[in-house]
PDB file of C-alpha atoms in Angstrom:
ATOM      1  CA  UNK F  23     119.851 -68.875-101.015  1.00 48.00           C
ATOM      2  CA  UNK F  24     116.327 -68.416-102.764  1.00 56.00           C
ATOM      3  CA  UNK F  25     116.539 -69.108-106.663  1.00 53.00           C
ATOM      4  CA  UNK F  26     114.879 -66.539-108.853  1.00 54.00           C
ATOM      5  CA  UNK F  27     111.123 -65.242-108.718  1.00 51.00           C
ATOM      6  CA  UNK F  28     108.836 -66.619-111.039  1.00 51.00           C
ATOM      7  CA  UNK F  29     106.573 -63.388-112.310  1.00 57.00           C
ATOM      8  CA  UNK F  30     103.475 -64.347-114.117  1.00 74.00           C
ATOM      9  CA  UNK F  31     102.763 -62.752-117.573  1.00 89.00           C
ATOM     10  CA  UNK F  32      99.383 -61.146-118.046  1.00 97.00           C
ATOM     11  CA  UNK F  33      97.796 -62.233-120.812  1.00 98.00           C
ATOM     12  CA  UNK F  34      95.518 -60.257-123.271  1.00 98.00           C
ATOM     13  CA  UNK F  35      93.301 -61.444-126.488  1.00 98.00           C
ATOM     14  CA  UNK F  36      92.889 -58.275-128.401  1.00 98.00           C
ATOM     15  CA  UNK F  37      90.323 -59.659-130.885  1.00 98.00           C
ATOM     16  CA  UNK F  38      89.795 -57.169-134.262  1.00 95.00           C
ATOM     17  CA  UNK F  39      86.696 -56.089-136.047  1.00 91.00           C
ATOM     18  CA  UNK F  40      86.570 -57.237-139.486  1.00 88.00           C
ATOM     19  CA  UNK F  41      82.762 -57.793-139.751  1.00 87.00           C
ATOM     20  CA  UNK F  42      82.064 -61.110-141.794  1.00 91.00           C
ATOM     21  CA  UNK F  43      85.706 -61.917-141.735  1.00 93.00           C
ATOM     22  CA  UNK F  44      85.584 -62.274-137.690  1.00 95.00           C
ATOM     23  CA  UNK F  45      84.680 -65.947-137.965  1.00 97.00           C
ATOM     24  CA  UNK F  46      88.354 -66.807-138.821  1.00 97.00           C
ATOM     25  CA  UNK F  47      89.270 -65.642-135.052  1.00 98.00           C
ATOM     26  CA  UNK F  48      86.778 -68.401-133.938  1.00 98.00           C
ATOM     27  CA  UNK F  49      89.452 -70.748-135.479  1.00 98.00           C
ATOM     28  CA  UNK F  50      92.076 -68.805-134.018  1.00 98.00           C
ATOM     29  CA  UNK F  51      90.914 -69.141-130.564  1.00 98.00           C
ATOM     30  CA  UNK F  52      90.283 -72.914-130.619  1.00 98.00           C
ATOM     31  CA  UNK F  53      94.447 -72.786-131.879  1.00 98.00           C
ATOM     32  CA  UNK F  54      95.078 -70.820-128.548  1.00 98.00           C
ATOM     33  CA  UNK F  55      93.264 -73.047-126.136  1.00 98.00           C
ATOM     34  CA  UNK F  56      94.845 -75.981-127.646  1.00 98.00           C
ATOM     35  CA  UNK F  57      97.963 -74.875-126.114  1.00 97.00           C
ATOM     36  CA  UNK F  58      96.624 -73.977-123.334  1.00 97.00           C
ATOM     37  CA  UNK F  59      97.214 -70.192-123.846  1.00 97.00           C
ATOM     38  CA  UNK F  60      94.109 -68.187-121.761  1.00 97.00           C
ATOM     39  CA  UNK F  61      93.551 -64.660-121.837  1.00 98.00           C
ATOM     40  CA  UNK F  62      93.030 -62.819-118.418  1.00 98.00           C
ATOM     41  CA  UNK F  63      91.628 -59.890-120.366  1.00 98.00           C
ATOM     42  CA  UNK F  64      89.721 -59.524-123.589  1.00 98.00           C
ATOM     43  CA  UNK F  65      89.797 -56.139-125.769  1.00 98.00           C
ATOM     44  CA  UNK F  66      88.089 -56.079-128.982  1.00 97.00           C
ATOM     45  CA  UNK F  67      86.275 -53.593-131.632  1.00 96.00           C
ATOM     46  CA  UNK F  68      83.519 -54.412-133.694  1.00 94.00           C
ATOM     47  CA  UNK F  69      82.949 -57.598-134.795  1.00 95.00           C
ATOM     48  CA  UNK F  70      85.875 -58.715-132.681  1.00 97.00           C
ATOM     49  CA  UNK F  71      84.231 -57.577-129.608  1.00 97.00           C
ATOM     50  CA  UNK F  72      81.005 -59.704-130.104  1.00 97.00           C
ATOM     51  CA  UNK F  73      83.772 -62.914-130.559  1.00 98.00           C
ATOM     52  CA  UNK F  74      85.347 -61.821-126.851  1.00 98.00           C
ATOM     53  CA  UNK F  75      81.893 -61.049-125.019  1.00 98.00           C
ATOM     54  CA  UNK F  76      80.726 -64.587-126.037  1.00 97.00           C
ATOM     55  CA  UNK F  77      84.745 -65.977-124.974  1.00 98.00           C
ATOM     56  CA  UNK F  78      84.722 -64.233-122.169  1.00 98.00           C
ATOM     57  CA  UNK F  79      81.137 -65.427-120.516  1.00 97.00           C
ATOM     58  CA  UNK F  80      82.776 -69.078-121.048  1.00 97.00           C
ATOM     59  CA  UNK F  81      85.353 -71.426-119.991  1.00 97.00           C
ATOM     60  CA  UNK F  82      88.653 -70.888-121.851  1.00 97.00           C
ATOM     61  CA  UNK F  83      88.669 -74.296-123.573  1.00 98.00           C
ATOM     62  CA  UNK F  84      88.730 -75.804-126.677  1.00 98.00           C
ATOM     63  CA  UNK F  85      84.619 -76.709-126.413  1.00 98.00           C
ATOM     64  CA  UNK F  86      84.284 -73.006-126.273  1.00 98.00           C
ATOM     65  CA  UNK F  87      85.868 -71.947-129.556  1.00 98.00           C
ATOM     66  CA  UNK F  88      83.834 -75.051-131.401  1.00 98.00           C
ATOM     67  CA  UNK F  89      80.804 -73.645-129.957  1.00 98.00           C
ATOM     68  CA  UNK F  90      81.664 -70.086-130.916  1.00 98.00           C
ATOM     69  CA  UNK F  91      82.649 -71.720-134.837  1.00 98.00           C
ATOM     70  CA  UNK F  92      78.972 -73.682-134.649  1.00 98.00           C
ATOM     71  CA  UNK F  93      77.391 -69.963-134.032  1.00 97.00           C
ATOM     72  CA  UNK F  94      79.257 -68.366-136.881  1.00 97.00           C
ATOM     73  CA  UNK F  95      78.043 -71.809-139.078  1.00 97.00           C
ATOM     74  CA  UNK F  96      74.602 -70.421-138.775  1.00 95.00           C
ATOM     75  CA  UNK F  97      74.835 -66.904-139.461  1.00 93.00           C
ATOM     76  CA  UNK F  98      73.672 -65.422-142.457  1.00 90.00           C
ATOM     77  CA  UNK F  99      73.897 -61.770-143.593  1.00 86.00           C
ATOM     78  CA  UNK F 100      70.386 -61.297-143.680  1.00 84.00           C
ATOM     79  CA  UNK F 101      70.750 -61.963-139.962  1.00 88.00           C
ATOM     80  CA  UNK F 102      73.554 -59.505-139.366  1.00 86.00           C
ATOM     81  CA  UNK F 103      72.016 -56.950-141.564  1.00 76.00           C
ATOM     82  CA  UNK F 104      68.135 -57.164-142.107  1.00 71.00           C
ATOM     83  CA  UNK F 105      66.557 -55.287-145.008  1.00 64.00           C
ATOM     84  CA  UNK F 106      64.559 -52.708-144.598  1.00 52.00           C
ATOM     85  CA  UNK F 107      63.336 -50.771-147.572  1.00 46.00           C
ATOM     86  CA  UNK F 108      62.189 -48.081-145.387  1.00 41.00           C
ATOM     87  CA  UNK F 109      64.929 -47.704-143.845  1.00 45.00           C
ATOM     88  CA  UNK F 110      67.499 -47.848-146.813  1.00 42.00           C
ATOM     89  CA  UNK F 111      65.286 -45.051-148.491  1.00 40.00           C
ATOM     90  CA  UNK F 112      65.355 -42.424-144.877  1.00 41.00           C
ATOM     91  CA  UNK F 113      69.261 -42.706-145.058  1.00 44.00           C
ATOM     92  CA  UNK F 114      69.559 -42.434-148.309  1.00 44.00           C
ATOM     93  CA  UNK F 115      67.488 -38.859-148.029  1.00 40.00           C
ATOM     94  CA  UNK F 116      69.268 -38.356-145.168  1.00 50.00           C
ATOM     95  CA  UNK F 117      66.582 -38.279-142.462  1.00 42.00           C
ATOM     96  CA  UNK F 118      67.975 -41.089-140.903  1.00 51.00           C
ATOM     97  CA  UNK F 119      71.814 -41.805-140.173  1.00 55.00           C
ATOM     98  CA  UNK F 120      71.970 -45.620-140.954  1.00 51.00           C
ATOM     99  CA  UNK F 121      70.510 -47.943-143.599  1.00 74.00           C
ATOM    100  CA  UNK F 122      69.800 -50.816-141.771  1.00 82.00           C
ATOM    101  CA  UNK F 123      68.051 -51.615-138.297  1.00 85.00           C
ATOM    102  CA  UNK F 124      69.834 -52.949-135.491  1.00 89.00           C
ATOM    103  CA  UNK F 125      67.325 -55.421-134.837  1.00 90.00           C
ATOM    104  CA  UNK F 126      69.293 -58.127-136.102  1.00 92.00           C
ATOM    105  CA  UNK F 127      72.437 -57.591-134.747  1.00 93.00           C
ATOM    106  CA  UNK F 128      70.897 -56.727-131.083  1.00 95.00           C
ATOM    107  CA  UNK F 129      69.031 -60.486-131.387  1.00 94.00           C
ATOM    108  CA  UNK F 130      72.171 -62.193-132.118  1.00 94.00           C
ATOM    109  CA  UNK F 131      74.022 -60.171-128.913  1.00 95.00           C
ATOM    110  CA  UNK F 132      71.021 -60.934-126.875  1.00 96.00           C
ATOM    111  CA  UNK F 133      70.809 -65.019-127.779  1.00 94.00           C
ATOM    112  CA  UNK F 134      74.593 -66.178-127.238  1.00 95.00           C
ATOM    113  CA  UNK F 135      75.979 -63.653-124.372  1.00 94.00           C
ATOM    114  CA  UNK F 136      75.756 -65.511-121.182  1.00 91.00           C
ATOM    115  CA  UNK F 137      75.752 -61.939-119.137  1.00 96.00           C
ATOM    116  CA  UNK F 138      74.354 -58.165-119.094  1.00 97.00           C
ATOM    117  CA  UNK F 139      77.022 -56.318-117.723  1.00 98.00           C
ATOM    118  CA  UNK F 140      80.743 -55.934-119.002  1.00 98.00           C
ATOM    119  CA  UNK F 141      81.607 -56.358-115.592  1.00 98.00           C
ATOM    120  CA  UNK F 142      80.311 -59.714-114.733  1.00 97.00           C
ATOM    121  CA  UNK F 143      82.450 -61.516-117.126  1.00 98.00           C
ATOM    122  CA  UNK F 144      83.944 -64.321-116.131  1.00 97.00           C
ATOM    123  CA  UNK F 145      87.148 -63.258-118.024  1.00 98.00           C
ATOM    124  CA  UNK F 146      87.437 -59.380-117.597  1.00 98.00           C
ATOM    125  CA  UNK F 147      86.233 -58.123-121.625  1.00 98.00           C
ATOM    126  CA  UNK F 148      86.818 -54.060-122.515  1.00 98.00           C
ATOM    127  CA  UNK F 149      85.224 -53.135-125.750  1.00 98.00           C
ATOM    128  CA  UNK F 150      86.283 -50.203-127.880  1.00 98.00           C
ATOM    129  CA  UNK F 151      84.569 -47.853-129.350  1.00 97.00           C
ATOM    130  CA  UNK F 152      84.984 -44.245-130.608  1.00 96.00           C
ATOM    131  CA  UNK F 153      82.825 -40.768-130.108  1.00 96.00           C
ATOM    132  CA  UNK F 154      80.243 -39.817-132.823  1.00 94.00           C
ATOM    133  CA  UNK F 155      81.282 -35.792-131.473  1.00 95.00           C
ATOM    134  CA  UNK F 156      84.703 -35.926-131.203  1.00 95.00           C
ATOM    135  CA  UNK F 157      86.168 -38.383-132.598  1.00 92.00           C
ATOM    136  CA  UNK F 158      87.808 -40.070-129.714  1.00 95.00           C
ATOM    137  CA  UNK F 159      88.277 -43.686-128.537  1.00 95.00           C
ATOM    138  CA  UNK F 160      86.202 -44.775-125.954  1.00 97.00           C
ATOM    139  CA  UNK F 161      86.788 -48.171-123.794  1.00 98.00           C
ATOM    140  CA  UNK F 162      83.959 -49.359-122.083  1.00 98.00           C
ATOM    141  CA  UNK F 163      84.515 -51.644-119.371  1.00 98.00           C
ATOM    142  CA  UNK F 164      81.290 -50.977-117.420  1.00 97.00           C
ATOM    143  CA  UNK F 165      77.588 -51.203-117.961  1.00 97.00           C
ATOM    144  CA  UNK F 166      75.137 -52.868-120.547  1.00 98.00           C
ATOM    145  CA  UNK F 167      76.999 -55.509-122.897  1.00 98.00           C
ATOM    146  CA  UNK F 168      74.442 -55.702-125.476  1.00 98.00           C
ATOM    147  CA  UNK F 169      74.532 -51.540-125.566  1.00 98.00           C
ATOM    148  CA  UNK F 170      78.450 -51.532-125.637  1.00 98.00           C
ATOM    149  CA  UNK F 171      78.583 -54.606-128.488  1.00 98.00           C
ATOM    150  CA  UNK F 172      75.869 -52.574-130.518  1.00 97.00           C
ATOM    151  CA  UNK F 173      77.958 -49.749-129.985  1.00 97.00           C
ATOM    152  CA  UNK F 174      81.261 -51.126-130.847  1.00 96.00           C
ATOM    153  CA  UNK F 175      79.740 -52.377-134.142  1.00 94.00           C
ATOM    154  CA  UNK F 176      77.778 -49.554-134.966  1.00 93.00           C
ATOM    155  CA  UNK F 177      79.062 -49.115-138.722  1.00 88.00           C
ATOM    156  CA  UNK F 178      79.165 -45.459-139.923  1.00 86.00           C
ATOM    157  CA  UNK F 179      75.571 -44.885-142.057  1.00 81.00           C
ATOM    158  CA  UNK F 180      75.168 -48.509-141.856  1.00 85.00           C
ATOM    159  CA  UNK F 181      73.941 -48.710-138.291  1.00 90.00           C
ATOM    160  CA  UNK F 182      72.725 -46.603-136.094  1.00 91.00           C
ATOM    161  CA  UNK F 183      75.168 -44.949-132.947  1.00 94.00           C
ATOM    162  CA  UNK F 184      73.922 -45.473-129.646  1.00 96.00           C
ATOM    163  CA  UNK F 185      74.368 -43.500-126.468  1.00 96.00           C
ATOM    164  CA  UNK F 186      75.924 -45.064-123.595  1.00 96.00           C
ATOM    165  CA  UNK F 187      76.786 -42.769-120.556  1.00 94.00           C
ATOM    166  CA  UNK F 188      75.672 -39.824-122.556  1.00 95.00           C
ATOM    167  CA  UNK F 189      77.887 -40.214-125.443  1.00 96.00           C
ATOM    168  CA  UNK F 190      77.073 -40.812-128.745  1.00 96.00           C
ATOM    169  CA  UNK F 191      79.360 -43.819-129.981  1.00 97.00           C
ATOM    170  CA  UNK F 192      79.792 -45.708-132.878  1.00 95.00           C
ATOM    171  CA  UNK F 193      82.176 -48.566-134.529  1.00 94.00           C
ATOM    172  CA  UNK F 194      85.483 -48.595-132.786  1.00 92.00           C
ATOM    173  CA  UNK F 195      87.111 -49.839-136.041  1.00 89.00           C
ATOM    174  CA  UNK F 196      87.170 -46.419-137.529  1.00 86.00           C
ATOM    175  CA  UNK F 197      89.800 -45.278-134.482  1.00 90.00           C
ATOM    176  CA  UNK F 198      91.199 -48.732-133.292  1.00 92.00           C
ATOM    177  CA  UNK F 199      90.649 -51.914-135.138  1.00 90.00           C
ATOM    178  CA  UNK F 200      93.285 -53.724-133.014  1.00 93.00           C
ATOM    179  CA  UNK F 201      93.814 -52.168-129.663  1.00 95.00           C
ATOM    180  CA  UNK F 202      96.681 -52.859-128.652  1.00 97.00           C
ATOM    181  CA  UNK F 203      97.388 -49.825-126.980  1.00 96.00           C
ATOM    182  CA  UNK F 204      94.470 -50.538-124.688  1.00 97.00           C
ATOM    183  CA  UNK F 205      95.749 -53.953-123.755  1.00 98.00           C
ATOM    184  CA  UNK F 206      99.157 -52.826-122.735  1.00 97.00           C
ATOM    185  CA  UNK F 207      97.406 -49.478-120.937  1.00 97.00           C
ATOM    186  CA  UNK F 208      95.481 -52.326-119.070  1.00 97.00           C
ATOM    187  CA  UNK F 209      98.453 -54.133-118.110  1.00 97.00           C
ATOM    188  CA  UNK F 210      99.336 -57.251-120.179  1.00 98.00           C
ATOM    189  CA  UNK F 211     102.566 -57.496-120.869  1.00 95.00           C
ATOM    190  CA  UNK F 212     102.076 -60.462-123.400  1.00 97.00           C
ATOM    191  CA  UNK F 213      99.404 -59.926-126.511  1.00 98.00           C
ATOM    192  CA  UNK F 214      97.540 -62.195-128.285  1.00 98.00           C
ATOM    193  CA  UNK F 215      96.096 -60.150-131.499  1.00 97.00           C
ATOM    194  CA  UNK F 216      93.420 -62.180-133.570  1.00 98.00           C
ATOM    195  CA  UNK F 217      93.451 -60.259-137.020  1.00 94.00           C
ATOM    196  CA  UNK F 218      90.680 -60.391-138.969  1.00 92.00           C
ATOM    197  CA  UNK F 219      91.852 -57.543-141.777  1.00 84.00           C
ATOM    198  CA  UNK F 220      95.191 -57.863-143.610  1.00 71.00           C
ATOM    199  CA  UNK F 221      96.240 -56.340-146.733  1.00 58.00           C
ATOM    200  CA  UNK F 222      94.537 -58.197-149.770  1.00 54.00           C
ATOM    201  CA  UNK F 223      93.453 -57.653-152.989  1.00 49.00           C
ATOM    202  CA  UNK F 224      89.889 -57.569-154.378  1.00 46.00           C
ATOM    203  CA  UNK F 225      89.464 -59.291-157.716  1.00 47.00           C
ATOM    204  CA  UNK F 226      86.805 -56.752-158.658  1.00 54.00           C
ATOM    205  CA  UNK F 227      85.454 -53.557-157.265  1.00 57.00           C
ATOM    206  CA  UNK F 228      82.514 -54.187-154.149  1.00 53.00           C
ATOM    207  CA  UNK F 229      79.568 -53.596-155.626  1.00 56.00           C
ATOM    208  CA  UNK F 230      76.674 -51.387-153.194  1.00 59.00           C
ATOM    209  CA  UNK F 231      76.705 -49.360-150.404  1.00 57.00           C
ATOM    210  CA  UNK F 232      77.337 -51.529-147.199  1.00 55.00           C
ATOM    211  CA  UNK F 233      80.303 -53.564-149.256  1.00 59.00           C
ATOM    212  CA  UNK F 234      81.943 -50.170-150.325  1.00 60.00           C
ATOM    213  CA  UNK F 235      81.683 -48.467-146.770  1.00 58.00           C
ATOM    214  CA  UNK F 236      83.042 -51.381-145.129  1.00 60.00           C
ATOM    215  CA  UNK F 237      85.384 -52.154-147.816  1.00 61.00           C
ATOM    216  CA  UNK F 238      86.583 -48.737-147.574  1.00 61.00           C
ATOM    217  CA  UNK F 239      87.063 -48.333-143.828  1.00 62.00           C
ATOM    218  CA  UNK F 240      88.977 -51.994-143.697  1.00 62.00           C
ATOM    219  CA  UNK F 241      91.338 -50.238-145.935  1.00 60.00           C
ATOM    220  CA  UNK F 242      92.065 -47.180-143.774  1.00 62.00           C
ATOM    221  CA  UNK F 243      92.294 -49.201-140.523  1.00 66.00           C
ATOM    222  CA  UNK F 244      95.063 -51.694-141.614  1.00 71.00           C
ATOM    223  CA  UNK F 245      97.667 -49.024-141.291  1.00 74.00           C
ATOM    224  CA  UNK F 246      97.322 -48.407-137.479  1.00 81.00           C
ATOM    225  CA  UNK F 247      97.692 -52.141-136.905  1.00 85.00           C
ATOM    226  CA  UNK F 248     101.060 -52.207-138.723  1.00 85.00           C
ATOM    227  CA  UNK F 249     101.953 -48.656-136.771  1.00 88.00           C
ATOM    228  CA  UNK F 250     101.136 -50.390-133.215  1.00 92.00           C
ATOM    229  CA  UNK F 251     102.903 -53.781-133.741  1.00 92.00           C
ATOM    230  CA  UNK F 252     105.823 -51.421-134.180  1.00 92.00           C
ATOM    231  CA  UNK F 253     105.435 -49.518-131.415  1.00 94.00           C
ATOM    232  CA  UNK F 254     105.003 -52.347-128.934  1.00 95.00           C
ATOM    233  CA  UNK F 255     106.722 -55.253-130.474  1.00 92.00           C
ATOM    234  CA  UNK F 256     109.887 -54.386-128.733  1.00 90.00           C
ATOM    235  CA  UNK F 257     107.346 -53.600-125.204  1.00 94.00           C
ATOM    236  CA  UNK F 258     105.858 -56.652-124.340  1.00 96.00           C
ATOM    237  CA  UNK F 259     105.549 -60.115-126.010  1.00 96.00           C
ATOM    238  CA  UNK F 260     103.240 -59.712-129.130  1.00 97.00           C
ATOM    239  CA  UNK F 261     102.181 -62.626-131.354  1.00 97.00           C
ATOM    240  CA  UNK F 262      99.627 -61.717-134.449  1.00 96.00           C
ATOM    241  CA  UNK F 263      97.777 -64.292-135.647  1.00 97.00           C
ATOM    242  CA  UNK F 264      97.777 -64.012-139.288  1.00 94.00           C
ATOM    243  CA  UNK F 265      94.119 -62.501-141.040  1.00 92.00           C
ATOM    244  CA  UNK F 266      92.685 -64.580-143.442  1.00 89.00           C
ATOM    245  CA  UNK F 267      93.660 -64.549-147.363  1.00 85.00           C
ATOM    246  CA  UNK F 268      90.866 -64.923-149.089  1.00 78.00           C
ATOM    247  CA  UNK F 269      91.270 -63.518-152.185  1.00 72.00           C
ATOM    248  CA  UNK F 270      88.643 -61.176-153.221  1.00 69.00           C
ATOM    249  CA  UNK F 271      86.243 -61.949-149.996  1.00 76.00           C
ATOM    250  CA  UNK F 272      84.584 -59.177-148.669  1.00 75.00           C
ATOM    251  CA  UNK F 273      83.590 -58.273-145.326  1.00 77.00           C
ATOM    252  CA  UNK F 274      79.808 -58.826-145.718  1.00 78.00           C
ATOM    253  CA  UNK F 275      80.009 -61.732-147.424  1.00 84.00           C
ATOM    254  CA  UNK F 276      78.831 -64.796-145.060  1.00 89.00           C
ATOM    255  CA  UNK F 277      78.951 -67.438-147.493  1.00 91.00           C
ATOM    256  CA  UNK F 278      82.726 -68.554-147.069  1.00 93.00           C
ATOM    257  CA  UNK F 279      82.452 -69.042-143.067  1.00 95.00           C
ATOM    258  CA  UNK F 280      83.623 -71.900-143.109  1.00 96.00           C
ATOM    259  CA  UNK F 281      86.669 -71.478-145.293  1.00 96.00           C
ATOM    260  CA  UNK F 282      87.515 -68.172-142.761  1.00 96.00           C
ATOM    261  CA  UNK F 283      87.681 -70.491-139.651  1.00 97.00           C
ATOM    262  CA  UNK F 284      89.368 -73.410-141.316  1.00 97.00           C
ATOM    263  CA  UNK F 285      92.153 -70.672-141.868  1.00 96.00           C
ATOM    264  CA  UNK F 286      91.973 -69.075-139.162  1.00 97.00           C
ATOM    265  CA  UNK F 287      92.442 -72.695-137.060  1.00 98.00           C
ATOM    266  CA  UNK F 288      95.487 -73.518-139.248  1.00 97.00           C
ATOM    267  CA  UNK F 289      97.299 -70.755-140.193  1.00 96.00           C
ATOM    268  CA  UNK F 290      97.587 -69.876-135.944  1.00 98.00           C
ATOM    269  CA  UNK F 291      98.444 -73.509-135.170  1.00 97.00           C
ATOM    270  CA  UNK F 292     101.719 -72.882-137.877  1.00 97.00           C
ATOM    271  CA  UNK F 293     102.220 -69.316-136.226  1.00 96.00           C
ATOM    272  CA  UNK F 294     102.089 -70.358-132.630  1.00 97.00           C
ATOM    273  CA  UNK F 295     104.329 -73.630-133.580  1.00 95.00           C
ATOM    274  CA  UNK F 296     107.211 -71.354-134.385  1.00 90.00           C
ATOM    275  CA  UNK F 297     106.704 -68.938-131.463  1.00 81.00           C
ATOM    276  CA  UNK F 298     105.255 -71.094-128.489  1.00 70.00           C
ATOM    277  CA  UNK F 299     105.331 -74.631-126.598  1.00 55.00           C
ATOM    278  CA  UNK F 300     103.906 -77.603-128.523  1.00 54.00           C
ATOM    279  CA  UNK F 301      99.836 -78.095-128.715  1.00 45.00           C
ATOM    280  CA  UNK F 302      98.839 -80.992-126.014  1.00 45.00           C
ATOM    281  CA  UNK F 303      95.674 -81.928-128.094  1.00 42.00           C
ATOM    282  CA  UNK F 304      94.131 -81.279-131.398  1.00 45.00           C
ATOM    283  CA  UNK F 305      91.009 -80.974-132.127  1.00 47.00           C
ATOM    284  CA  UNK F 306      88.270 -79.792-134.806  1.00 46.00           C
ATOM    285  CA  UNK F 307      84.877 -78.420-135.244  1.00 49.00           C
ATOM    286  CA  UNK F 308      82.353 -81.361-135.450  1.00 44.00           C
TER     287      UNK F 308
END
């Protein structure tokens, strides 16, 4: 008699947008590779799919995540979001549809992805984004990664969209910020989700334009998380890593980087010690 077949689970990292706050998922994935839990597909939005394009081009080890942490170290917003007087002052009067340039952001893509096309990977990495036109969510699992990062990320009036295969896209967040629904559609039938939003209270209003948008659309996108973990808790085996709780940090604020991946490290060691197999090895960030 033959004893039972073993079936292998696939496994999915659906990594979140959450713009500044995305650093704490560079602690989260060093918590994950400690216990030897590797993703055979990436999905992420926004800031969350610039953390899985630079995963997925790597080895799925513990060296990785450090180096991913020692990128985040360095960034500044100034970086991320470049002023531009000129610009500010064309959105503002509405002759342009963003107020900053995407000069920054594409320089960051271009310096730490280690490939040009979704498809050469080494981990297979889907990105979401959703249509200018209609409205829709769009996966893109083919073609330019710096286009489909830029266009994942592309913040409503604070970047500009960008046309990839003749559609105008723009940040994913707005439709998805944690798609789940994608990883499941694409097979895995155990989920990883790396949160970078939860539900927490600001200690004062944000103060200017790129705070409030983002503020604002981190707001509306919580609820669809909590609506999908619903849905497919009871589908396939779901673990959520627990967003940061920060109180009063916003999502353009780069200062606290540090703090966000120190949390992000511990608070998914404690949440995958009460749902998975001991860690082998522990290790931290030089």
């Amino acid at each position: 008699m033959h004893g039972p077949t073993l079936v292998a689970m696939t496994t999915a990292f659906v990594v979140s947008g959450g713009a500044s706050l995305g650093a704490t998922q560079a602690g989260m994935l060093q918590a994950l590779y400690e216990r030897d839990i590797r993703p055979d597909l990436f999905v992420g939005t926004s800031a969350g799919a610039l953390n899985a394009a630079f995963a997925a081009g790597r080895p799925s080890t513990v060296d990785t995540a450090i180096e991913l942490q020692r990128i985040w170290l360095g960034l500044t917003r100034s970086q991320v979001f470049p002023a531009s007087p000129l610009t500010a002052v064309l959105g503002a009067l509405g002759a342009r549809d963003h107020s900053f340039p995407p000069s920054g952001l594409r320089r960051v893509i271009e310096r730490h992805c280690d490939f040009t096309r979704l498809e050469d990977a080494a981990v297979p990495v889907h990105v979401v984004a959703a249509d200018v036109l209609t409205g829709e969510e769009v996966l893109l699992s083919h073609g330019s990664v710096v286009d489909a990062l830029l266009a994942s990320a592309a913040i409503p009036g604070v970047f500009p969209p960008v046309v990839v295969d003749g559609r105008l896209l723009m940040d994913g967040g707005i439709v998805n910020n944690a798609p789940i629904a994608h990883a499941v559609e694409l097979g895995a039938d155990r989920v990883f989700v790396l949160s970078a939003i939860g539900r927490s209270r600001l200690e004062e209003a944000p103060r200017g334009a790129l705070a409030a948008g983002i503020t604002a659309i981190t707001r509306a996108i919580t609820r669809r998380l909590e609506e999908d973990i619903a849905r497919y808790s009871g589908i396939v085996d779901l673990t959520v890593l627990p967003a940061p709780t920060l109180p009063g940090l916003l999502p353009t604020d780069f200062g606290h980087v540090d703090e966000l991946i120190e949390q992000g490290l511990h608070r998914a060691r404690a949440e995958l010690r009460r749902h998975h197999a001991p860690a082998r090895s522990l290790r931290r960030a030089a």
